[in-house]
């Protein structure tokens, strides 16, 4: 086995890098030298999922399949831990160097993730600068004079983010308390609509809906939720910046603080 | 009649339990005050009771009644204890109609498109089954036709959902296969109640015809029963009841099979007595299953069909076993 997924030290700069995961896509786009990054995943170009959809259009898009990635002759493949496992295993057997990067689970883990991707790309100085800048801006955003407001995150199928999630961390950094975490939910979990209503949040933050219809998204139009919105104001939406722990997550926090 | 009164009491108790049980911790007193607008209820409690729990309980009542009644009517008409809307593909076809109405945007354009499309799907399936299996068709033909219709409807439903631009659409396959009453609203009640009530009214009037039919078709004709009219009422009544029920609650299986089977002995095997009893029995079964779903896994969106199938599948195997023994 080549490359067991550990970030090597600042080795020689790989010339052709392919990223197969939405989150490594965005970090690679932020850190790679011009011409170094060959391809990012198709999700990176989807404005619903990616905070950098416009930038991603400059790259070839891959669909996480071993064959297409192999034919791009990469020196380095960046993947998430759960990215297309079969494809990643196959690429490794074919002798391609694959580095897997865990998406950071908290805001404080973002700088280390930035450094890990930077090291893999041979761009450690740039990564260090970005990590330092992130830490400073985060500290500035976290300073709040006002008491926290109660907010509820609510998504398709009634899913919410409880304690231990990036979304919970984002809320707290923006000076909000998460009613799901307060109700004892941890991780990505279902918050029954009844409990959401009874928790009487001062703000509801929903995820953006996709075109077309689906039953899991129908709950976002439920009359009970609309009645709640009539009292506390229309729900705000999470954006793609919430999903990956890239430095763009600071924009999401700043957006929450700038209360309409 | 001595079966109907206890069944009605059971349904009333389950309906009340459905209103009083839920993830939000409300005492029965608070719940009732919020529901009927008494003092001491906060605005949030009123929302929970009137917008979340009441529609859920009402739909359990309507959907269960529709499934139980149409199961009894189909079994009476086909004179086959295996005729069941879910098993012979009627709910599957109704689900396909509903999914088409939702995914093409027709349901957004005008609200009635959803129940109407589901009704059309269900009517096609009932018609096809009657054509293929007929009143004298063997159990084998009925089940084979049902498998074909179910598989086709299921495959087309999955295809439509997978082609949707919405990534969440593909995840709702479980709902269309198993059914659920979670997070339904009064809008769904208003949409489904008229077709379900009309369909049930039509099916309840079939009692005399189905009674006559137990004596054979010639005897029924001699008693003034018009078979074509009976057949059309059955198709439309079942399609309206099952179609509208499926459009808002998904395909809940086995209710139409289990309930008439359980009640047949108690009412004396007369279809006219079995019809209202099965409507009440179906309502009781779905309300009970929906309460169980909330008690077993409150935060997991456990589908209703999981519970009804857990009860229904062994009974179905038992029926197959017995019919095999009878044929041998």
XYZ file of C-alpha atoms in Angstrom:
588
model
C 0.000 0.000 0.000
C 1.245 3.398 -0.933
C 0.095 6.392 1.047
C -1.941 5.307 4.021
C -3.842 8.519 4.129
C -1.468 10.383 6.369
C -0.479 13.846 5.356
C 3.190 13.707 4.499
C 5.507 16.490 5.517
C 6.111 19.347 3.171
C 7.354 17.120 0.378
C 7.842 18.033 -3.233
C 4.821 19.808 -4.710
C 2.535 17.394 -6.568
C 1.983 18.758 -10.084
C -1.427 17.278 -10.869
C -3.950 17.163 -8.044
C -7.496 15.795 -8.273
C -9.975 16.339 -5.441
C -12.953 13.970 -5.074
C -14.761 15.459 -2.088
C -16.804 18.643 -1.763
C -14.872 19.802 1.286
C -11.356 18.987 0.036
C -12.404 20.569 -3.290
C -12.916 23.915 -1.629
C -9.768 23.794 0.508
C -7.733 22.757 -2.542
C -9.169 25.622 -4.608
C -8.227 28.038 -1.825
C -4.697 26.688 -1.358
C -3.417 25.195 -4.624
C -0.856 26.948 -6.777
C -2.093 28.116 -10.198
C -2.388 25.111 -12.518
C -1.745 22.606 -9.746
C -5.346 21.538 -9.211
C -6.681 19.627 -12.217
C -10.160 18.555 -11.214
C -12.726 18.958 -8.432
C -15.911 16.982 -7.775
C -19.134 17.944 -9.548
C -20.643 18.899 -6.185
C -18.146 21.746 -5.903
C -19.852 23.393 -8.897
C -23.352 22.968 -7.438
C -24.418 26.276 -5.884
C -26.746 24.436 -3.477
C -23.856 22.497 -1.921
C -20.749 24.526 -2.548
C -19.724 27.929 -1.276
C -17.304 28.142 -4.208
C -19.494 27.034 -7.119
C -18.364 29.911 -9.347
C -14.675 29.167 -8.787
C -15.236 25.441 -9.397
C -16.404 26.025 -12.953
C -12.808 26.768 -13.933
C -11.878 23.127 -13.275
C -12.705 19.795 -14.836
C -15.442 18.146 -12.798
C -15.197 14.519 -11.679
C -17.938 12.264 -10.342
C -15.875 10.310 -7.849
C -15.309 7.374 -10.171
C -11.941 5.607 -10.107
C -11.723 5.279 -13.874
C -12.193 8.939 -14.725
C -9.881 10.056 -11.930
C -7.177 7.556 -12.908
C -7.255 8.715 -16.538
C -6.458 12.247 -15.348
C -3.051 10.852 -14.289
C -2.995 12.604 -10.894
C 0.100 12.778 -8.707
C -2.153 13.257 -5.738
C -5.827 12.572 -5.050
C -7.575 14.347 -2.171
C -10.598 12.549 -0.711
C -12.784 12.717 2.356
C -12.828 9.809 4.756
C -16.160 8.596 3.423
C -15.645 9.565 -0.223
C -16.448 6.789 -2.713
C -14.576 4.167 -0.721
C -14.458 1.619 -3.516
C -13.013 4.179 -5.934
C -10.411 5.328 -3.408
C -9.325 1.731 -2.686
C -9.061 0.997 -6.383
C -6.964 4.115 -7.031
C -4.594 3.092 -4.249
C -4.241 -0.380 -5.721
C -3.395 1.269 -9.032
C -0.544 3.097 -7.308
C -2.130 6.539 -7.084
C -1.267 8.531 -3.985
C -4.478 9.304 -2.102
C -4.626 11.574 0.932
C -7.838 11.446 2.944
C -8.766 14.519 4.928
C -11.363 14.486 7.696
C -13.819 17.356 7.538
C -13.319 19.365 10.739
C -16.034 18.670 13.321
C -15.639 21.977 15.125
C -14.523 25.491 14.248
C -11.372 25.055 16.302
C -10.358 22.099 14.138
C -10.487 24.157 10.931
C -6.906 25.508 11.109
C -5.436 21.995 11.412
C -7.465 20.793 8.434
C -6.213 23.756 6.426
C -2.647 22.866 7.419
C -3.136 19.194 6.493
C -4.381 20.031 3.000
C -1.642 22.634 2.617
C 1.008 20.082 3.543
C -0.355 17.542 1.061
C -0.293 20.151 -1.688
C 3.220 21.298 -0.757
C 1.805 24.714 0.104
C 2.432 24.817 3.843
C 3.405 28.517 4.076
C 0.162 29.581 2.377
C -1.821 27.212 4.613
C -0.152 28.565 7.737
C -1.047 32.113 6.781
C -4.656 31.113 6.109
C -4.898 29.204 9.408
C -3.531 32.137 11.408
C -5.889 34.564 9.722
C -8.831 32.224 10.398
C -8.008 31.949 14.101
C -7.820 35.717 14.465
C -11.064 36.438 12.598
C -12.906 33.697 14.489
C -11.833 35.151 17.826
C -13.122 38.567 16.738
C -16.483 37.115 15.660
C -16.879 35.199 18.918
C -16.808 38.316 21.098
C -20.429 39.194 21.920
C -21.792 41.838 24.192
C -25.484 40.833 23.808
C -27.042 37.850 25.643
C -27.557 34.809 23.384
C -30.858 34.338 21.525
C -32.460 30.904 21.198
C -32.316 29.563 17.653
C -33.514 26.330 16.076
C -32.004 24.700 13.020
C -34.567 22.791 10.995
C -34.091 20.886 7.769
C -35.785 18.356 5.483
C -37.429 15.481 7.322
C -37.229 17.403 10.597
C -33.481 16.929 10.882
C -31.538 19.316 13.060
C -27.968 19.644 14.265
C -27.485 19.045 17.967
C -24.382 19.452 20.103
C -21.030 18.380 18.687
C -21.795 19.538 15.178
C -20.251 22.271 13.091
C -23.663 23.936 12.744
C -24.037 24.085 16.540
C -20.549 25.592 16.756
C -21.497 28.172 14.113
C -24.614 29.172 16.081
C -22.647 29.594 19.293
C -19.921 31.562 17.565
C -22.630 33.875 16.228
C -24.042 34.414 19.713
C -27.053 32.101 19.456
C -27.966 29.089 21.566
C -29.134 25.982 19.789
C -32.493 24.732 21.137
C -31.739 21.240 19.784
C -28.514 21.046 21.798
C -30.355 22.458 24.812
C -32.970 19.697 24.400
C -30.204 17.116 24.684
C -29.861 16.202 21.021
C -26.374 15.525 19.750
C -25.129 15.055 16.228
C -27.440 15.086 13.257
C -30.841 14.115 14.669
C -34.577 14.484 14.198
C -36.253 17.264 16.169
C -39.982 16.447 16.131
C -42.003 19.444 14.933
C -43.962 19.364 18.216
C -40.767 19.824 20.198
C -39.593 22.611 17.934
C -42.845 24.508 18.519
C -42.765 23.910 22.274
C -39.119 25.047 22.536
C -40.358 28.501 21.436
C -37.191 29.535 19.580
C -36.653 33.235 18.932
C -35.309 32.394 15.507
C -35.692 29.474 13.104
C -32.976 28.744 10.579
C -33.957 26.339 7.793
C -31.935 24.811 5.006
C -32.413 26.063 1.474
C -34.856 23.972 -0.547
C -33.985 22.329 -3.842
C -36.045 22.739 -7.001
C -38.798 20.175 -7.500
C -40.725 18.704 -4.594
C -39.942 16.090 -2.006
C -41.755 14.861 1.049
C -38.814 15.415 3.423
C -38.811 19.105 2.461
C -42.586 19.394 2.817
C -42.274 19.778 6.573
C -40.586 23.161 6.008
C -43.962 24.376 4.697
C -45.965 22.940 7.596
C -48.702 25.296 8.898
C -47.343 24.980 12.447
C -43.962 26.260 11.294
C -45.636 29.069 9.371
C -47.653 30.072 12.439
C -44.411 30.188 14.411
C -42.812 32.303 11.683
C -45.747 34.704 11.796
C -44.798 35.412 15.410
C -40.994 35.488 15.304
C -40.349 36.488 11.707
C -39.630 34.413 8.618
C -36.942 31.738 8.952
C -33.468 32.449 7.688
C -31.639 29.960 5.536
C -28.409 28.105 5.984
C -26.126 28.218 2.985
C -23.498 25.968 1.483
C -20.880 27.710 3.621
C -22.234 25.790 6.644
C -21.367 22.359 5.381
C -17.605 22.225 5.086
C -15.173 23.582 7.586
C -13.433 25.861 5.152
C -12.475 29.401 6.134
C -15.642 30.461 4.295
C -17.552 29.315 7.375
C -16.647 32.700 8.864
C -18.954 34.316 6.289
C -21.827 32.168 7.596
C -21.123 33.336 11.152
C -20.876 36.978 10.095
C -24.142 36.572 8.162
C -25.919 35.262 11.277
C -24.627 38.112 13.392
C -25.860 40.700 10.936
C -29.436 40.295 12.128
C -31.988 41.656 9.671
C -74.446 -4.853 15.481
C -72.968 -6.261 18.667
C -69.532 -6.018 17.039
C -69.905 -2.429 15.844
C -70.477 -0.805 19.240
C -67.304 -2.172 20.913
C -65.314 -1.403 17.768
C -66.592 2.174 17.765
C -65.591 2.557 21.412
C -62.129 1.155 20.618
C -61.700 3.605 17.736
C -62.789 6.511 19.957
C -60.285 5.505 22.650
C -57.458 5.133 20.138
C -58.346 8.472 18.558
C -58.125 10.130 21.977
C -54.829 8.345 22.711
C -53.456 9.514 19.365
C -54.251 13.087 20.370
C -52.682 12.731 23.808
C -49.448 10.939 22.886
C -46.548 12.780 21.265
C -42.982 13.906 21.716
C -43.948 17.239 23.303
C -44.575 16.686 27.006
C -48.138 17.892 27.472
C -50.428 16.643 30.205
C -53.852 15.380 29.085
C -55.397 18.450 30.732
C -53.152 20.839 28.828
C -53.758 18.943 25.592
C -57.527 19.139 25.859
C -57.457 22.773 26.924
C -55.261 23.623 23.928
C -57.426 21.616 21.550
C -60.738 23.106 22.629
C -59.435 26.606 23.325
C -59.815 26.505 27.086
C -57.732 28.640 29.438
C -54.222 27.818 30.559
C -52.904 26.734 27.173
C -50.002 28.576 25.619
C -49.951 29.512 21.967
C -47.341 26.809 21.299
C -49.580 24.140 22.863
C -52.498 25.226 20.696
C -50.288 24.919 17.604
C -49.100 21.456 18.618
C -52.617 20.165 19.274
C -54.510 21.756 16.401
C -51.917 21.794 13.638
C -49.852 18.679 14.362
C -51.706 16.105 16.466
C -55.289 16.674 15.317
C -54.539 16.182 11.586
C -52.483 13.111 12.408
C -55.301 11.513 14.393
C -57.935 12.475 11.821
C -55.870 11.017 9.001
C -55.309 7.803 10.965
C -59.065 7.498 11.315
C -59.803 8.257 7.642
C -56.952 6.290 6.083
C -57.495 3.245 8.285
C -61.233 3.274 7.629
C -60.662 3.547 3.874
C -58.180 0.675 3.794
C -60.218 -1.660 5.995
C -63.444 -0.978 4.138
C -61.990 -1.327 0.656
C -60.261 -4.547 1.674
C -63.562 -6.003 2.874
C -65.373 -4.842 -0.289
C -62.761 -6.326 -2.629
C -62.679 -9.600 -0.740
C -66.470 -9.749 -0.890
C -66.646 -8.998 -4.588
C -63.785 -11.261 -5.691
C -64.858 -13.872 -3.128
C -61.221 -14.271 -2.317
C -59.742 -13.627 1.147
C -56.421 -12.570 -0.386
C -57.804 -9.553 -2.229
C -56.202 -6.589 -0.515
C -55.554 -3.098 -1.927
C -51.891 -3.237 -0.941
C -51.223 -6.783 -2.030
C -52.822 -6.508 -5.448
C -51.096 -3.275 -6.351
C -53.883 -0.731 -5.862
C -51.989 1.289 -3.246
C -48.801 1.001 -5.279
C -50.543 2.384 -8.360
C -52.153 5.139 -6.281
C -48.699 6.041 -4.955
C -47.414 6.246 -8.527
C -50.248 8.590 -9.448
C -49.528 10.769 -6.414
C -45.793 10.857 -7.125
C -46.464 11.869 -10.747
C -48.770 14.674 -9.610
C -46.150 15.925 -7.126
C -43.099 15.630 -9.352
C -44.660 17.151 -12.472
C -45.772 20.127 -10.406
C -49.444 19.436 -11.138
C -50.152 19.257 -7.397
C -48.754 22.765 -6.998
C -50.805 24.107 -9.899
C -54.072 22.952 -8.360
C -54.315 21.130 -5.063
C -56.900 18.543 -6.128
C -54.478 17.155 -8.728
C -52.819 15.101 -5.985
C -55.837 13.040 -4.844
C -57.220 12.902 -8.392
C -53.992 11.501 -9.838
C -53.763 8.952 -7.036
C -57.401 8.051 -7.643
C -56.691 7.559 -11.352
C -53.721 5.319 -10.554
C -55.779 3.256 -8.129
C -58.690 2.984 -10.594
C -56.359 1.710 -13.330
C -54.992 -0.951 -10.974
C -58.417 -2.097 -9.713
C -59.723 -2.212 -13.280
C -56.722 -4.179 -14.463
C -57.014 -6.647 -11.596
C -60.729 -7.190 -12.213
C -59.989 -7.697 -15.910
C -57.199 -10.180 -15.242
C -58.521 -12.053 -12.225
C -62.274 -11.442 -12.462
C -64.905 -12.612 -10.006
C -64.206 -16.243 -10.788
C -60.456 -15.947 -11.153
C -58.295 -18.251 -9.075
C -56.232 -17.028 -6.146
C -53.134 -17.686 -8.211
C -54.257 -15.356 -11.020
C -55.170 -12.670 -8.525
C -51.821 -12.788 -6.741
C -49.830 -12.997 -9.981
C -51.700 -10.025 -11.416
C -51.187 -8.185 -8.123
C -47.447 -8.873 -8.109
C -47.131 -7.622 -11.688
C -49.079 -4.412 -10.996
C -47.231 -3.790 -7.704
C -43.806 -4.339 -9.240
C -44.549 -2.114 -12.216
C -45.988 0.666 -10.068
C -43.087 0.428 -7.615
C -40.488 0.524 -10.365
C -42.086 3.507 -12.075
C -42.404 5.342 -8.748
C -38.707 4.774 -8.036
C -37.823 5.903 -11.557
C -39.795 9.140 -11.273
C -38.290 9.898 -7.841
C -34.744 9.169 -9.024
C -35.145 11.472 -12.022
C -36.343 14.338 -9.817
C -34.104 17.413 -9.632
C -34.605 17.323 -5.870
C -32.013 15.114 -4.142
C -34.403 14.423 -1.256
C -37.042 12.988 -3.596
C -35.216 9.665 -3.864
C -35.291 9.303 -0.082
C -39.067 9.388 0.020
C -39.373 5.958 -1.643
C -39.717 4.478 1.837
C -42.786 6.624 2.457
C -44.463 5.522 -0.779
C -43.717 1.864 0.021
C -44.532 1.853 3.724
C -46.632 4.892 4.555
C -46.447 7.343 7.429
C -48.622 9.934 9.141
C -45.741 11.983 10.533
C -45.847 15.758 10.028
C -49.084 15.788 8.055
C -51.195 18.927 8.317
C -54.845 19.956 8.141
C -54.274 20.728 4.445
C -53.785 17.000 3.905
C -56.969 16.287 5.835
C -59.001 18.712 3.701
C -57.496 17.221 0.553
C -58.066 13.580 1.422
C -61.280 13.653 3.434
C -63.818 14.335 0.630
C -62.681 11.538 -1.736
C -62.234 9.109 1.149
C -65.721 9.844 2.528
C -67.327 9.646 -0.928
C -65.519 6.388 -1.706
C -66.468 4.899 1.650
C -70.102 5.927 1.214
C -70.170 4.198 -2.176
C -68.532 1.055 -0.804
C -70.845 0.858 2.231
C -73.846 0.783 -0.124
C -72.482 -2.370 -1.794
C -73.434 -4.527 1.197
C -76.710 -5.894 -0.195
C -75.165 -6.640 -3.602
C -72.208 -8.420 -2.068
C -74.530 -10.442 0.197
C -76.466 -11.566 -2.882
C -73.235 -12.370 -4.675
C -72.279 -14.915 -2.012
C -75.148 -17.049 -3.364
C -73.627 -17.034 -6.837
C -73.919 -14.671 -9.779
C -77.153 -16.128 -11.131
C -78.867 -15.875 -7.785
C -77.607 -12.321 -7.432
C -78.959 -11.421 -10.862
C -82.287 -13.003 -9.945
C -82.390 -10.789 -6.865
C -82.080 -7.720 -9.045
C -78.364 -7.036 -8.565
C -76.772 -5.539 -11.658
C -73.216 -6.930 -11.783
C -71.837 -4.177 -14.042
C -73.078 -1.463 -11.741
C -71.719 -3.311 -8.704
C -68.357 -3.631 -10.405
C -68.146 0.041 -11.402
C -69.162 1.203 -7.915
C -66.494 -1.068 -6.454
C -63.784 0.233 -8.778
C -64.621 3.897 -8.239
C -65.289 3.567 -4.515
C -62.051 1.689 -3.867
C -60.075 4.023 -6.106
C -61.414 7.121 -4.354
C -60.901 5.759 -0.838
C -57.538 4.065 -1.353
C -56.265 6.673 -3.810
C -56.878 9.625 -1.517
C -55.602 7.715 1.523
C -52.382 6.780 -0.279
C -51.877 10.275 -1.675
C -51.488 11.720 1.839
C -50.250 8.760 3.893
C -48.291 6.582 1.476
C -48.915 2.907 0.836
C -49.835 1.308 4.142
C -49.999 -2.409 3.504
C -51.934 -5.334 4.952
C -54.660 -3.342 6.739
C -57.233 -4.372 4.135
C -56.148 -7.989 4.438
C -55.865 -8.392 8.186
C -58.917 -6.483 9.367
C -61.699 -8.233 7.383
C -60.021 -11.556 8.084
C -60.020 -10.932 11.837
C -63.610 -9.708 11.902
C -65.207 -12.154 9.485
C -66.060 -14.749 12.077
C -67.392 -12.195 14.557
C -69.886 -10.686 12.098
C -71.013 -14.014 10.669
C -69.371 -13.871 7.236
C -72.033 -11.550 5.781
C -70.351 -8.915 3.586
C -72.994 -6.298 4.478
C -72.088 -6.651 8.162
C -68.365 -6.990 7.462
C -68.120 -3.676 5.564
C -68.823 -1.223 8.430
C -67.014 -3.449 10.920
C -63.919 -3.480 8.702
C -64.002 0.302 8.325
C -63.917 0.657 12.127
C -61.367 -2.146 12.456
C -59.102 -0.551 9.868
C -59.292 2.801 11.631
C -58.420 1.099 14.934
C -55.482 -0.754 13.387
C -53.940 2.313 11.731
C -54.474 4.519 14.798
C -52.883 1.838 16.998
C -49.968 1.368 14.595
C -49.423 5.136 14.445
C -49.392 5.363 18.251
C -46.942 2.435 18.387
C -44.663 4.169 15.867
C -44.487 7.193 18.153
C -43.864 5.099 21.267
C -41.274 2.700 19.820
C -39.034 5.170 17.985
C -40.243 8.730 18.498
C -37.350 10.388 16.649
C -36.817 7.843 13.898
C -39.722 8.387 11.481
C -40.509 4.670 11.647
C -42.919 3.995 8.798
C -46.447 2.814 9.551
C -46.250 -0.029 7.044
C -43.473 -1.594 9.071
C -45.888 -2.267 11.922
C -48.902 -3.231 9.816
C -46.707 -5.611 7.807
C -45.279 -7.139 10.980
C -48.841 -8.096 11.891
C -50.010 -8.700 8.347
C -47.279 -10.827 6.812
C -47.579 -13.790 9.205
C -51.341 -13.728 8.759
C -50.885 -13.684 5.009
C -48.615 -16.739 5.218
C -51.227 -18.431 7.356
C -53.890 -17.688 4.721
C -51.695 -19.071 1.939
C -51.039 -22.166 4.041
C -54.731 -22.707 4.630
C -55.756 -22.098 1.023
C -53.078 -24.566 -0.094
C -54.496 -27.139 2.284
C -58.024 -26.475 1.028
C -56.985 -26.883 -2.591
C -55.100 -30.126 -1.923
